PDB file of N, CA and C in Angstrom:
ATOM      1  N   UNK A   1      -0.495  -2.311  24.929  1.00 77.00           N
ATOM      2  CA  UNK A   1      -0.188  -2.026  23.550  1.00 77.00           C
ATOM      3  C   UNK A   1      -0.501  -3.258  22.711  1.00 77.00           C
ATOM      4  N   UNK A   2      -1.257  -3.062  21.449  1.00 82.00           N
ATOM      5  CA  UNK A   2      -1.223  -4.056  20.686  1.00 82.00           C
ATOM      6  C   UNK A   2      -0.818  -3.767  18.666  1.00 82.00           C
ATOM      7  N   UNK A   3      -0.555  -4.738  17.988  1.00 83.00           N
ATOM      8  CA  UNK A   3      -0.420  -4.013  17.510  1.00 83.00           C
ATOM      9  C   UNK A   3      -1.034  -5.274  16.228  1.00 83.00           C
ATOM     10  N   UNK A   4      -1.318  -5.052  14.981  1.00 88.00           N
ATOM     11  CA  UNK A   4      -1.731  -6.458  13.254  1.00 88.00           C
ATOM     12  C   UNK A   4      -1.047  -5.830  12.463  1.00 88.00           C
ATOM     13  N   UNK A   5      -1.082  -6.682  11.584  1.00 89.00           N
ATOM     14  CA  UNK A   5       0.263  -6.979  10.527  1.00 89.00           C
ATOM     15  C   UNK A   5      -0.182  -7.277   9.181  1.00 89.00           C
ATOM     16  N   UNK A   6      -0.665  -6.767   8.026  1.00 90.00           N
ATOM     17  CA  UNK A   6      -0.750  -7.602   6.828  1.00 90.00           C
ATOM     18  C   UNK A   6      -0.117  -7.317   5.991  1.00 90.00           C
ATOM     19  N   UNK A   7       0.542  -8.391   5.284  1.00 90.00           N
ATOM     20  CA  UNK A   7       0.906  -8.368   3.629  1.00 90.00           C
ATOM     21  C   UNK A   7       0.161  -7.978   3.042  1.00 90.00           C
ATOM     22  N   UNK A   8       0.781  -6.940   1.637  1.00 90.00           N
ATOM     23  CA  UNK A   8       0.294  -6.825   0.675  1.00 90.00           C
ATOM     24  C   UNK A   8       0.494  -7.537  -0.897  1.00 90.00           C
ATOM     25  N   UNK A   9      -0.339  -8.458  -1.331  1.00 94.00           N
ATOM     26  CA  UNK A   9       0.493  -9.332  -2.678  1.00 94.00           C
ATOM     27  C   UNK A   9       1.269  -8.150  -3.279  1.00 94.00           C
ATOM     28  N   UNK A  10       2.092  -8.202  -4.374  1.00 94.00           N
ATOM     29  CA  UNK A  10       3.193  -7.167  -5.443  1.00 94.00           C
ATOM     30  C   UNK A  10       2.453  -8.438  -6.465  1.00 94.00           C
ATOM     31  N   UNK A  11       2.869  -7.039  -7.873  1.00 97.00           N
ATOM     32  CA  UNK A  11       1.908  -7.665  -8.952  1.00 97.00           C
ATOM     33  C   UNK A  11       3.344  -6.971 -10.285  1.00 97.00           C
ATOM     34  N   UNK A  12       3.147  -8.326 -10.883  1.00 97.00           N
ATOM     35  CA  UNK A  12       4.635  -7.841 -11.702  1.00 97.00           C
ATOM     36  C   UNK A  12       3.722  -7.617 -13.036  1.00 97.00           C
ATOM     37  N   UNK A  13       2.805  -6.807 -13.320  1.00 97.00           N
ATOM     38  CA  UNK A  13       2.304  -6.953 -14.196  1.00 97.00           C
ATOM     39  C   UNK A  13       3.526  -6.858 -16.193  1.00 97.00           C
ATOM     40  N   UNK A  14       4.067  -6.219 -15.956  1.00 96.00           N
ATOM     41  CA  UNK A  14       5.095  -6.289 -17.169  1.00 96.00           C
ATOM     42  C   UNK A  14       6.542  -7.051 -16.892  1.00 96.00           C
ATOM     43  N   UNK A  15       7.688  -7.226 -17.073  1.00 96.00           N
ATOM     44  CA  UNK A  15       9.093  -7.818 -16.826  1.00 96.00           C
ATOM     45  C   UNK A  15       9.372  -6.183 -16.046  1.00 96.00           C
ATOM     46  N   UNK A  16       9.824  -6.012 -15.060  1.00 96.00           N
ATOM     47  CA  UNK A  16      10.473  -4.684 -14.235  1.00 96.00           C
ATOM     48  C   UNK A  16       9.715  -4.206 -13.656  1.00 96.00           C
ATOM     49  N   UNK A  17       8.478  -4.644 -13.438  1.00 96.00           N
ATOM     50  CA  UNK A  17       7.260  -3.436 -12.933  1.00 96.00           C
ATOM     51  C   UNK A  17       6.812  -4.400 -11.888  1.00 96.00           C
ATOM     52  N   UNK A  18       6.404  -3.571 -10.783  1.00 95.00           N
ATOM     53  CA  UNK A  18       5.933  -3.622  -9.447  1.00 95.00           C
ATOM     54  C   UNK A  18       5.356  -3.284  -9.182  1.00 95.00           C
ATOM     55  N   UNK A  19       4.139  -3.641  -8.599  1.00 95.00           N
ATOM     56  CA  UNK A  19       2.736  -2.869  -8.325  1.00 95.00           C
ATOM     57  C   UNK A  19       2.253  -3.227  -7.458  1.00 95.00           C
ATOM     58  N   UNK A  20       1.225  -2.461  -6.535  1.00 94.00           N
ATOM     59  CA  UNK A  20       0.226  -3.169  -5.737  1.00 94.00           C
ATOM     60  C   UNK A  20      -1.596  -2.365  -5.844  1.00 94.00           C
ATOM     61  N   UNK A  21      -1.883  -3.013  -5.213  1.00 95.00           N
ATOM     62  CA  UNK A  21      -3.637  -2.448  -5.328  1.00 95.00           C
ATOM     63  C   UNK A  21      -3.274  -1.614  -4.464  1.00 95.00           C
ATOM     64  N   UNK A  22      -4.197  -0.632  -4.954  1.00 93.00           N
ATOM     65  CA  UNK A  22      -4.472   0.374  -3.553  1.00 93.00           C
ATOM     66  C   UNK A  22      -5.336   0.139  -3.146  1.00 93.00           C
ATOM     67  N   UNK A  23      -6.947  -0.519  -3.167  1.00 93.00           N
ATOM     68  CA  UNK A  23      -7.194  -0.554  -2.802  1.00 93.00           C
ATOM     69  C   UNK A  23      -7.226  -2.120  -1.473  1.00 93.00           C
ATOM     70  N   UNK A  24      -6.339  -3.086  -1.862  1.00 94.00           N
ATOM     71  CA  UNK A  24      -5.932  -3.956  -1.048  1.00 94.00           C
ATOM     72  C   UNK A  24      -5.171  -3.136   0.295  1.00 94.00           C
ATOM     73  N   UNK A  25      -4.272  -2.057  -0.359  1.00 89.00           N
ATOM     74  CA  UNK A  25      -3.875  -1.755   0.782  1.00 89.00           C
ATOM     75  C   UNK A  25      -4.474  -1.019   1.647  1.00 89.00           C
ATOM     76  N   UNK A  26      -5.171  -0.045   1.104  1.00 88.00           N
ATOM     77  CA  UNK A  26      -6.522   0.611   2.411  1.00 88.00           C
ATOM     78  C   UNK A  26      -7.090  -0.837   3.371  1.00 88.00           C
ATOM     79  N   UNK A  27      -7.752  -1.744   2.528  1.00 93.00           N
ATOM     80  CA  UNK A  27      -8.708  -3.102   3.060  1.00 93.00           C
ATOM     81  C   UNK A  27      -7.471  -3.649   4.467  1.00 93.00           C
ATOM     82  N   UNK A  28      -6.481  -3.122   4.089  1.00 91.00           N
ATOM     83  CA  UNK A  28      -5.465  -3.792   4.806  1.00 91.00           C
ATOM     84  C   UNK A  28      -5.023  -3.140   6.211  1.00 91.00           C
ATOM     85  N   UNK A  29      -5.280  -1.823   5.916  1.00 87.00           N
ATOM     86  CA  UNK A  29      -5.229  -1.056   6.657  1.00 87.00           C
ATOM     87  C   UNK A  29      -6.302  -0.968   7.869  1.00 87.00           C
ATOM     88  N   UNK A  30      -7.549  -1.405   7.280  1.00 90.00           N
ATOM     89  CA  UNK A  30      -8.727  -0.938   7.684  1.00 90.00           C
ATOM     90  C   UNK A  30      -8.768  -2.312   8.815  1.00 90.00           C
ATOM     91  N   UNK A  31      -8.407  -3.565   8.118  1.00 94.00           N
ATOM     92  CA  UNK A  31      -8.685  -4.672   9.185  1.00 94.00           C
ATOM     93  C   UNK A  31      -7.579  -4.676   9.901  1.00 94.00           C
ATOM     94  N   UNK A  32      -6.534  -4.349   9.817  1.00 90.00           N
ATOM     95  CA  UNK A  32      -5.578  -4.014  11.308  1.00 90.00           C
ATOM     96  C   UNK A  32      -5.810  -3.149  12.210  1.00 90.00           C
ATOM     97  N   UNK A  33      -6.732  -2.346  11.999  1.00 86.00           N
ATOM     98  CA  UNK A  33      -7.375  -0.994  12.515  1.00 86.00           C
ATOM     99  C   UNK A  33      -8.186  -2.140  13.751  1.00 86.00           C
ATOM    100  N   UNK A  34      -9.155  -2.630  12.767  1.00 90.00           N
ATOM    101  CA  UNK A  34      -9.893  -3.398  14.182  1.00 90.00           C
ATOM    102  C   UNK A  34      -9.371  -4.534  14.603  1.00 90.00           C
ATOM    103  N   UNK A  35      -8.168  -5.109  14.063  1.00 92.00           N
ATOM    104  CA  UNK A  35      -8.082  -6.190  14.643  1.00 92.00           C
ATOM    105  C   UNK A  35      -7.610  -5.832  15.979  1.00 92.00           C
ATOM    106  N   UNK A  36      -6.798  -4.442  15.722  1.00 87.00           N
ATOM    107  CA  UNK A  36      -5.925  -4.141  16.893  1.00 87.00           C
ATOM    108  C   UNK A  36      -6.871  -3.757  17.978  1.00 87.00           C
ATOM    109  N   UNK A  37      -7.428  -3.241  17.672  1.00 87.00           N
ATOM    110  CA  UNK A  37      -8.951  -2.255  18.598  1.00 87.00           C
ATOM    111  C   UNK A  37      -9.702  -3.508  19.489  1.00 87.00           C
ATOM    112  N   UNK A  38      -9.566  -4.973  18.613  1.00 90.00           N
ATOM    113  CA  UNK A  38     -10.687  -5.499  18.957  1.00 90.00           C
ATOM    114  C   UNK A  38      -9.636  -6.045  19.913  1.00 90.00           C
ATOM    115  N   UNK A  39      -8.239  -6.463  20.212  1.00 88.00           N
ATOM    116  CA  UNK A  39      -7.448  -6.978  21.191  1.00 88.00           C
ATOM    117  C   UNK A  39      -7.669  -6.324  22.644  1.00 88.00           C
ATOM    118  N   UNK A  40      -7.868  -5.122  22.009  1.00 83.00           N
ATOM    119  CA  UNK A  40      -7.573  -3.838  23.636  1.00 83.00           C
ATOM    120  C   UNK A  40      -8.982  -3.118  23.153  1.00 83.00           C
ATOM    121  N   UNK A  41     -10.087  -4.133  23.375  1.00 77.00           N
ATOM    122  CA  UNK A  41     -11.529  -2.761  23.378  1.00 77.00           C
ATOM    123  C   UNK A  41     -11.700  -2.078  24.489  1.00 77.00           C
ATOM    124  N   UNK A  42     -11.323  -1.941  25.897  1.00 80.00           N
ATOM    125  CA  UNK A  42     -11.689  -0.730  26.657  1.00 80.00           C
ATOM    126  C   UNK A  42     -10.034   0.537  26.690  1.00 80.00           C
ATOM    127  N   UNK A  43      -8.855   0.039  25.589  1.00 74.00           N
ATOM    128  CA  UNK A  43      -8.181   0.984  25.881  1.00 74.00           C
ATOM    129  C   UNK A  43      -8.492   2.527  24.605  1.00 74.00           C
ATOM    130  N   UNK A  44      -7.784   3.059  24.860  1.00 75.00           N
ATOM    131  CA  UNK A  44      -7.946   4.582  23.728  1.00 75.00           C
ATOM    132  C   UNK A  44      -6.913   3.906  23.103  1.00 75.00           C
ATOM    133  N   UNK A  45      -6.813   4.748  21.389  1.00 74.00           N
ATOM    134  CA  UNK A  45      -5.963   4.916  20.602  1.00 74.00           C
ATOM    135  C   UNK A  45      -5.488   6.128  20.557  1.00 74.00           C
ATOM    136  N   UNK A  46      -3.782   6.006  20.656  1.00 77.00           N
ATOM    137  CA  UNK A  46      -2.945   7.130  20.823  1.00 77.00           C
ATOM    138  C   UNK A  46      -2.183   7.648  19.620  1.00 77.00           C
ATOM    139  N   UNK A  47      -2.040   6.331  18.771  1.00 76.00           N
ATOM    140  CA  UNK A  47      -1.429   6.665  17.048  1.00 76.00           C
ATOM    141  C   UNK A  47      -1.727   5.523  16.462  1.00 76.00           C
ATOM    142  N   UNK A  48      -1.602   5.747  15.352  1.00 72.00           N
ATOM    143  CA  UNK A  48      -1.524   4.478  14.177  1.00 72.00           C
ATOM    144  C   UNK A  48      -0.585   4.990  13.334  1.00 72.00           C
ATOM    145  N   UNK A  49       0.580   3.951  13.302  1.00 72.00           N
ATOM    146  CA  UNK A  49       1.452   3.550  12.321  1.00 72.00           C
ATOM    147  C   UNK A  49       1.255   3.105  11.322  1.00 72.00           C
ATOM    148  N   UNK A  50       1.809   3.452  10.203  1.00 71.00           N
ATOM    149  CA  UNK A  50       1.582   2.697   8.776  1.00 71.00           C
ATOM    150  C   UNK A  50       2.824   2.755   8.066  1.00 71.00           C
ATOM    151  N   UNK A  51       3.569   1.313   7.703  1.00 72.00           N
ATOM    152  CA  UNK A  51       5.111   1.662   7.492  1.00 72.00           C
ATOM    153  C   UNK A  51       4.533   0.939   5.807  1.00 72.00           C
ATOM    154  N   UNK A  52       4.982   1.120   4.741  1.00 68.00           N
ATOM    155  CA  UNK A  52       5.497   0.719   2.895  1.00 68.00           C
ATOM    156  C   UNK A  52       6.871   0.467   3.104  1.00 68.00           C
ATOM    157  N   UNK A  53       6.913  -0.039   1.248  1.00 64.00           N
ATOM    158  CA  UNK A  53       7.866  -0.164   1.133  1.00 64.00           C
ATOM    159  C   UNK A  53       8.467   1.309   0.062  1.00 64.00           C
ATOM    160  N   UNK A  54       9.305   1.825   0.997  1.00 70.00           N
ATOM    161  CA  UNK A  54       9.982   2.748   0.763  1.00 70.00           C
ATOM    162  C   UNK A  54       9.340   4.048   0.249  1.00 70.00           C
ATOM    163  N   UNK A  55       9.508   4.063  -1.314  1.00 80.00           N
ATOM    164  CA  UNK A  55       8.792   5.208  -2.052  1.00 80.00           C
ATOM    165  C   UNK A  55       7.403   4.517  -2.783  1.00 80.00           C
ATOM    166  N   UNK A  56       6.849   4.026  -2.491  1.00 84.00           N
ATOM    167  CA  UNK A  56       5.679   3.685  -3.171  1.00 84.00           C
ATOM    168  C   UNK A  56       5.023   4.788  -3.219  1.00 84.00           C
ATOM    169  N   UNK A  57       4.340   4.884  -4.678  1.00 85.00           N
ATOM    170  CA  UNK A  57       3.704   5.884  -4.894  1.00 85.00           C
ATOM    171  C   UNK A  57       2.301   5.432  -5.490  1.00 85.00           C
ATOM    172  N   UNK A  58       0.912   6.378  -4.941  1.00 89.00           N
ATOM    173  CA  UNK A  58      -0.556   6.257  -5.392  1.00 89.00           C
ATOM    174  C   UNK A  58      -0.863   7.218  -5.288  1.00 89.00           C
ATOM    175  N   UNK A  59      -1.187   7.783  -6.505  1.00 91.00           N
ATOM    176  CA  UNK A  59      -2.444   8.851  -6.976  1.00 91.00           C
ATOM    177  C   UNK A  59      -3.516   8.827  -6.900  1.00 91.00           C
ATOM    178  N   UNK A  60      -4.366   9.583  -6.136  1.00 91.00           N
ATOM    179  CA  UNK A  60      -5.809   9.637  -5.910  1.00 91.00           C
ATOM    180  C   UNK A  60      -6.750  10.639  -6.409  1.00 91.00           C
ATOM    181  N   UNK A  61      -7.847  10.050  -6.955  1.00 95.00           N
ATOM    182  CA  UNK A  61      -8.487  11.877  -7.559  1.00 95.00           C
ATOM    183  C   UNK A  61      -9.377  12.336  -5.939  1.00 95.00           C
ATOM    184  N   UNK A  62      -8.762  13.743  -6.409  1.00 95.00           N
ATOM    185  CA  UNK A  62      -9.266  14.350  -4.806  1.00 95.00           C
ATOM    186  C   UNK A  62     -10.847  14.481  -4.860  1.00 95.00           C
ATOM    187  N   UNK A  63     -11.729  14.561  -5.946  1.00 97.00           N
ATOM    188  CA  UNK A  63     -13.277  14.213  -6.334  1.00 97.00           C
ATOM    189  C   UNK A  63     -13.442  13.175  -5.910  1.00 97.00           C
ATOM    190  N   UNK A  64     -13.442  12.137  -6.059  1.00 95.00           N
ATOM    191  CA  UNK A  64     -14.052  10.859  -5.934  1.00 95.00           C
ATOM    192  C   UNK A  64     -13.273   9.796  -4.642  1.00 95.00           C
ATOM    193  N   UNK A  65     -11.899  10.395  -4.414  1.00 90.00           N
ATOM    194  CA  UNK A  65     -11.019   9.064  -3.286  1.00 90.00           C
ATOM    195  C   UNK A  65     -10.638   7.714  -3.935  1.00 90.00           C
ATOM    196  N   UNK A  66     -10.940   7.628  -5.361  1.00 93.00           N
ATOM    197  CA  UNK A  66     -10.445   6.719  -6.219  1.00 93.00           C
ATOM    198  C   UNK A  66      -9.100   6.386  -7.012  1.00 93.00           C
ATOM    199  N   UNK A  67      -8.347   5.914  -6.349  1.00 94.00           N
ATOM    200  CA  UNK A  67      -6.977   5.912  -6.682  1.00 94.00           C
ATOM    201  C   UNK A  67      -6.707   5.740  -8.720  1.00 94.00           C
ATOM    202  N   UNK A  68      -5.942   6.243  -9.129  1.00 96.00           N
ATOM    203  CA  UNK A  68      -5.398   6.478 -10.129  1.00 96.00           C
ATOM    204  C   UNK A  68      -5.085   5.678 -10.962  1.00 96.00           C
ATOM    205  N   UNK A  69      -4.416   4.817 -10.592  1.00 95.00           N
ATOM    206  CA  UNK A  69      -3.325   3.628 -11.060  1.00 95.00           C
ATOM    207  C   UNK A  69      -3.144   2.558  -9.662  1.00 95.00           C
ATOM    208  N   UNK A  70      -2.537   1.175 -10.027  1.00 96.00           N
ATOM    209  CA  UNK A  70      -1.814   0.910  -9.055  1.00 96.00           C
ATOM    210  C   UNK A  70      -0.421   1.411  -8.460  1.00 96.00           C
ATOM    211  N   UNK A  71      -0.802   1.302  -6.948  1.00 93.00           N
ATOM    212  CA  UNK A  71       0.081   1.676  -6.465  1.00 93.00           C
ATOM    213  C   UNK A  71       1.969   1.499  -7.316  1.00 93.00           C
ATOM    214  N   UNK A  72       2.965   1.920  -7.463  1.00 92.00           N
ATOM    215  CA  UNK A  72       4.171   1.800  -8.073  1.00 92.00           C
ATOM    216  C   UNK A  72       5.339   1.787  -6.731  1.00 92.00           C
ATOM    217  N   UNK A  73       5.350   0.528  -7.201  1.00 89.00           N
ATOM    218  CA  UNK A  73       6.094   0.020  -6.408  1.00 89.00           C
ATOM    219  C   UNK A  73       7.674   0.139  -6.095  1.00 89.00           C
ATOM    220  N   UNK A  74       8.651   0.710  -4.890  1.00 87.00           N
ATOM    221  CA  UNK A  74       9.662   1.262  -5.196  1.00 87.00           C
ATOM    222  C   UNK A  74      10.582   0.556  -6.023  1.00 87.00           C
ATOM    223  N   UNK A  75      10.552  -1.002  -6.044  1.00 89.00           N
ATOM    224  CA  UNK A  75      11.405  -2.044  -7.084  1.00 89.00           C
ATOM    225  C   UNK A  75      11.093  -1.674  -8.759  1.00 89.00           C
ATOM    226  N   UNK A  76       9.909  -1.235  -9.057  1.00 92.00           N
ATOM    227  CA  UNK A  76       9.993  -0.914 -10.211  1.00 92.00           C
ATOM    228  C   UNK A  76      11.120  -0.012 -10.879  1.00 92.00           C
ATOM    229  N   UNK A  77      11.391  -1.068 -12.001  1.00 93.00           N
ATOM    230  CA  UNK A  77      12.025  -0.616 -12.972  1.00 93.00           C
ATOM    231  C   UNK A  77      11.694   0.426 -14.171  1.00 93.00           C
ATOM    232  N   UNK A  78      10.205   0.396 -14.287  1.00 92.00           N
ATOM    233  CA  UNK A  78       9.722   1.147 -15.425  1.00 92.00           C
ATOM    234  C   UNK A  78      10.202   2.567 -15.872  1.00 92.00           C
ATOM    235  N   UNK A  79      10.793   3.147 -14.627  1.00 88.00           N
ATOM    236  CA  UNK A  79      11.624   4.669 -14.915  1.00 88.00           C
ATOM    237  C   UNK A  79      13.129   5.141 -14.912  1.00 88.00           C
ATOM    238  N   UNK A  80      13.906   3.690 -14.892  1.00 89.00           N
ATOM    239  CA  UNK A  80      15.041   3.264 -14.504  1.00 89.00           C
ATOM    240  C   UNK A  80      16.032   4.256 -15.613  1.00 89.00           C
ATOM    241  N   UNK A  81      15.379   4.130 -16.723  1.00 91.00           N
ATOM    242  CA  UNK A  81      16.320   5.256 -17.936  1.00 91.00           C
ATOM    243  C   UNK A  81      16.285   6.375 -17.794  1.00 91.00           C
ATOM    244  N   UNK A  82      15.168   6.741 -17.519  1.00 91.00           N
ATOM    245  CA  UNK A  82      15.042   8.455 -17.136  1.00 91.00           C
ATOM    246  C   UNK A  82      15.402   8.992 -16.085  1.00 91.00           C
ATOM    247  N   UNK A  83      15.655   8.168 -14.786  1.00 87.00           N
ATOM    248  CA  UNK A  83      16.238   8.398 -13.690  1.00 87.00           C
ATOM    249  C   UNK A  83      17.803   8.361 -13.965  1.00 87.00           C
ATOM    250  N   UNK A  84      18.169   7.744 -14.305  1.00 91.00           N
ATOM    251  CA  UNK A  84      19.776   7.506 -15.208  1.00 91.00           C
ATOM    252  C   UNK A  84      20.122   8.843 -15.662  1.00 91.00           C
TER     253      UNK A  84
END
């Protein structure tokens, strides 16, 4: 079994708001993919895990695979009144 690990930076772009790239986090995804593969190259892959933080949310247009916005990050505050 092996398994890679990356951070994703958070981007406070306003005072309460939390964000991340989506597309950092695919890139992120993609090189743990081989880093792990490249540890154990004659074994099979049986799953891949992918854990966030919490409710992060990214919109993608289903045309193109081009995410929406940045990712929204579950610390964001930006909906804090309307959730209230």
């Amino acid at each position: 079994m092996t398994s890679a690990y990356r951070e994703v930076l958070q981007h406070f772009p306003r005072p309460g708001w939390v964000e991340h790239d989506p597309n950092e986090i695919w890139r992120s995804v993609a090189e743990c993919i081989l880093e792990a593969t490249a540890r154990a190259p004659s074994a099979r892959v049986a799953c891949v895990g992918i854990t966030n933080q919490r409710e992060t949310t990214i919109a993608w247009d289903a045309r193109t695979g081009e995410a929406l916005h940045p990712a929204i990050v579950w610390q964001c505050r930006r909906t804090a009144e309307r959730c209230a």
